[in-house]
């Protein structure tokens, strides 16, 4: 799978004191359970040629700012590059259906910022590199100054590191920088 070690270290460096609270390899069934509708997600992933995945989540205490900062990394490998791109398109449509208005995308990438039900700032960045879809999500408390900006910066730093470090399918500079 993608060069995970460098990415994992960079997230830990970015969030000193962060604790890993989830670290799982994902089968099709396990990946489907991460969504609100596991039956629909399982069918979608199967249709897209899901091979396997990985999910890791860090939680960092954000002292005095109303709650923790949470960074989640999910990598799904699909059977083909095109299936990974279609999975990004699926995510784009789910975000649009959820009325996310701060959404920027290209065919193989998404960048979105939106509040969660508690008012915290959420940022999601997804890119493809070869047959892999990489999703970084960051949640910052609403009391964090410019929480959405911080969440998006965290997500973008991590996605750039992982998509540029894939050894056999290195994306172009344009692919990495597209928002």
Coordinates of C-alpha atoms in Angstrom, one line a residue:
X1 CA 0.0 0.0 0.0
X2 CA 1.0 3.7 -0.1
X3 CA 4.1 4.8 1.9
X4 CA 2.2 5.0 5.1
X5 CA 5.1 5.4 7.6
X6 CA 6.2 8.9 6.5
X7 CA 2.6 10.2 6.5
X8 CA 1.9 8.7 10.0
X9 CA 5.0 10.4 11.4
X10 CA 4.1 13.7 9.8
X11 CA 0.6 13.7 11.4
X12 CA 2.2 12.9 14.8
X13 CA 4.7 15.8 14.3
X14 CA 1.9 18.2 13.4
X15 CA -0.2 17.2 16.4
X16 CA 2.2 16.8 19.3
X17 CA 0.7 14.7 22.0
X18 CA -1.9 13.2 19.7
X19 CA -3.0 9.7 20.6
X20 CA -3.9 7.1 18.0
X21 CA -7.4 5.8 18.9
X22 CA -8.2 3.9 15.7
X23 CA -5.7 1.9 13.6
X24 CA -7.4 -0.7 11.4
X25 CA -6.9 -2.6 8.2
X26 CA -10.2 -2.6 6.4
X27 CA -12.0 -5.4 4.6
X28 CA -15.0 -4.6 2.4
X29 CA -17.4 -5.2 5.3
X30 CA -15.3 -3.1 7.7
X31 CA -15.0 -0.2 5.3
X32 CA -18.7 -0.2 4.7
X33 CA -19.4 0.0 8.5
X34 CA -17.6 3.4 8.5
X35 CA -20.5 5.1 6.7
X36 CA -24.0 6.0 7.8
X37 CA -25.6 3.4 5.5
X38 CA -23.3 0.3 5.6
X39 CA -25.5 -1.7 3.2
X40 CA -25.5 1.0 0.5
X41 CA -21.7 1.7 1.1
X42 CA -20.9 -2.0 0.8
X43 CA -22.7 -2.2 -2.5
X44 CA -21.0 1.0 -3.7
X45 CA -17.5 -0.2 -2.7
X46 CA -18.1 -3.6 -4.3
X47 CA -19.2 -1.9 -7.5
X48 CA -16.1 0.3 -7.5
X49 CA -13.8 -2.7 -7.2
X50 CA -12.7 -2.2 -3.5
X51 CA -9.6 -4.3 -2.7
X52 CA -8.7 -3.3 0.8
X53 CA -8.2 -0.3 3.0
X54 CA -6.6 1.2 6.1
X55 CA -8.0 3.7 8.7
X56 CA -6.1 5.5 11.4
X57 CA -7.4 8.3 13.6
X58 CA -5.5 10.7 15.9
X59 CA -7.0 12.7 18.7
X60 CA -5.0 15.7 20.1
X61 CA -6.0 17.7 23.2
X62 CA -6.7 21.3 22.2
X63 CA -6.3 22.8 25.6
X64 CA -8.7 25.7 26.2
X65 CA -10.3 25.7 22.8
X66 CA -13.5 23.7 23.4
X67 CA -12.5 20.2 22.5
X68 CA -10.0 17.9 20.8
X69 CA -8.6 18.2 17.3
X70 CA -9.3 14.9 15.4
X71 CA -7.5 13.8 12.3
X72 CA -8.6 10.8 10.4
X73 CA -6.8 9.1 7.5
X74 CA -8.5 6.5 5.3
X75 CA -6.9 4.9 2.3
X76 CA -9.0 2.6 0.0
X77 CA -7.3 0.6 -2.8
X78 CA -9.5 -0.2 -5.8
X79 CA -8.9 -2.6 -8.6
X80 CA -8.2 0.1 -11.2
X81 CA -7.3 3.8 -11.3
X82 CA -10.7 4.6 -12.9
X83 CA -12.5 3.0 -10.0
X84 CA -10.6 5.1 -7.5
X85 CA -11.6 8.2 -9.5
X86 CA -15.2 7.1 -9.6
X87 CA -15.1 6.7 -5.8
X88 CA -14.0 10.3 -5.4
X89 CA -16.9 11.3 -7.7
X90 CA -19.2 9.3 -5.3
X91 CA -17.9 11.3 -2.3
X92 CA -18.3 14.6 -4.2
X93 CA -22.0 13.7 -4.8
X94 CA -22.5 12.7 -1.1
X95 CA -21.1 16.1 0.0
X96 CA -23.3 18.0 -2.5
X97 CA -26.3 16.0 -1.3
X98 CA -25.5 17.1 2.2
X99 CA -25.6 20.7 1.0
X100 CA -21.9 21.4 1.6
X101 CA -21.4 24.7 -0.1
X102 CA -17.6 25.2 0.4
X103 CA -16.6 22.5 -2.0
X104 CA -13.8 22.6 -4.6
X105 CA -13.1 19.7 -6.9
X106 CA -11.4 18.3 -9.9
X107 CA -12.1 14.8 -11.4
X108 CA -9.6 13.2 -9.0
X109 CA -9.7 15.5 -6.0
X110 CA -12.1 17.1 -3.5
X111 CA -11.6 19.8 -0.9
X112 CA -14.5 20.6 1.4
X113 CA -15.1 22.6 4.6
X114 CA -18.3 22.5 6.6
X115 CA -19.6 22.6 10.2
X116 CA -20.6 19.4 12.0
X117 CA -23.8 19.1 14.0
X118 CA -21.9 20.5 17.1
X119 CA -20.6 23.5 15.2
X120 CA -17.0 22.3 14.9
X121 CA -15.1 23.0 11.8
X122 CA -14.7 19.9 9.5
X123 CA -12.4 19.7 6.5
X124 CA -12.2 16.8 4.1
X125 CA -9.6 16.4 1.4
X126 CA -9.6 13.4 -1.0
X127 CA -7.3 12.7 -3.8
X128 CA -6.4 9.7 -6.0
X129 CA -3.0 8.3 -6.6
X130 CA -3.0 5.3 -8.9
X131 CA -5.7 2.9 -7.7
X132 CA -5.8 4.5 -4.3
X133 CA -8.3 7.0 -2.9
X134 CA -6.8 8.9 0.1
X135 CA -9.2 10.8 2.4
X136 CA -8.0 13.0 5.2
X137 CA -10.6 14.5 7.5
X138 CA -9.8 17.0 10.2
X139 CA -12.2 18.3 12.9
X140 CA -11.3 21.4 15.0
X141 CA -13.4 22.9 17.8
X142 CA -15.5 25.9 16.7
X143 CA -13.8 28.0 19.3
X144 CA -10.4 27.5 17.6
X145 CA -9.5 30.7 15.8
X146 CA -10.3 30.0 12.1
X147 CA -11.1 26.4 12.9
X148 CA -12.1 25.6 9.4
X149 CA -8.9 27.1 8.0
X150 CA -6.8 25.0 10.5
X151 CA -8.8 21.8 9.7
X152 CA -8.3 22.4 6.0
X153 CA -4.6 23.1 6.4
X154 CA -4.1 19.9 8.4
X155 CA -5.9 17.9 5.8
X156 CA -4.0 19.4 2.9
X157 CA -0.6 19.0 4.4
X158 CA -1.3 15.3 5.0
X159 CA -2.8 14.6 1.6
X160 CA 0.1 16.3 -0.2
X161 CA 2.5 14.1 1.7
X162 CA 0.8 10.9 0.9
X163 CA 0.0 11.5 -2.7
X164 CA 3.5 12.6 -3.5
X165 CA 5.1 9.7 -1.7
X166 CA 3.5 6.8 -3.6
X167 CA 6.6 5.2 -5.2
X168 CA 5.2 3.4 -8.2
X169 CA 2.4 5.8 -9.2
X170 CA 3.8 9.3 -8.4
X171 CA 1.3 11.9 -9.4
X172 CA 2.3 15.0 -11.3
X173 CA 2.9 18.3 -9.5
X174 CA -0.4 19.6 -10.9
X175 CA -2.4 16.6 -9.4
X176 CA -1.0 17.2 -6.0
X177 CA -1.6 20.9 -5.9
X178 CA -5.1 20.8 -7.5
X179 CA -7.8 21.8 -4.9

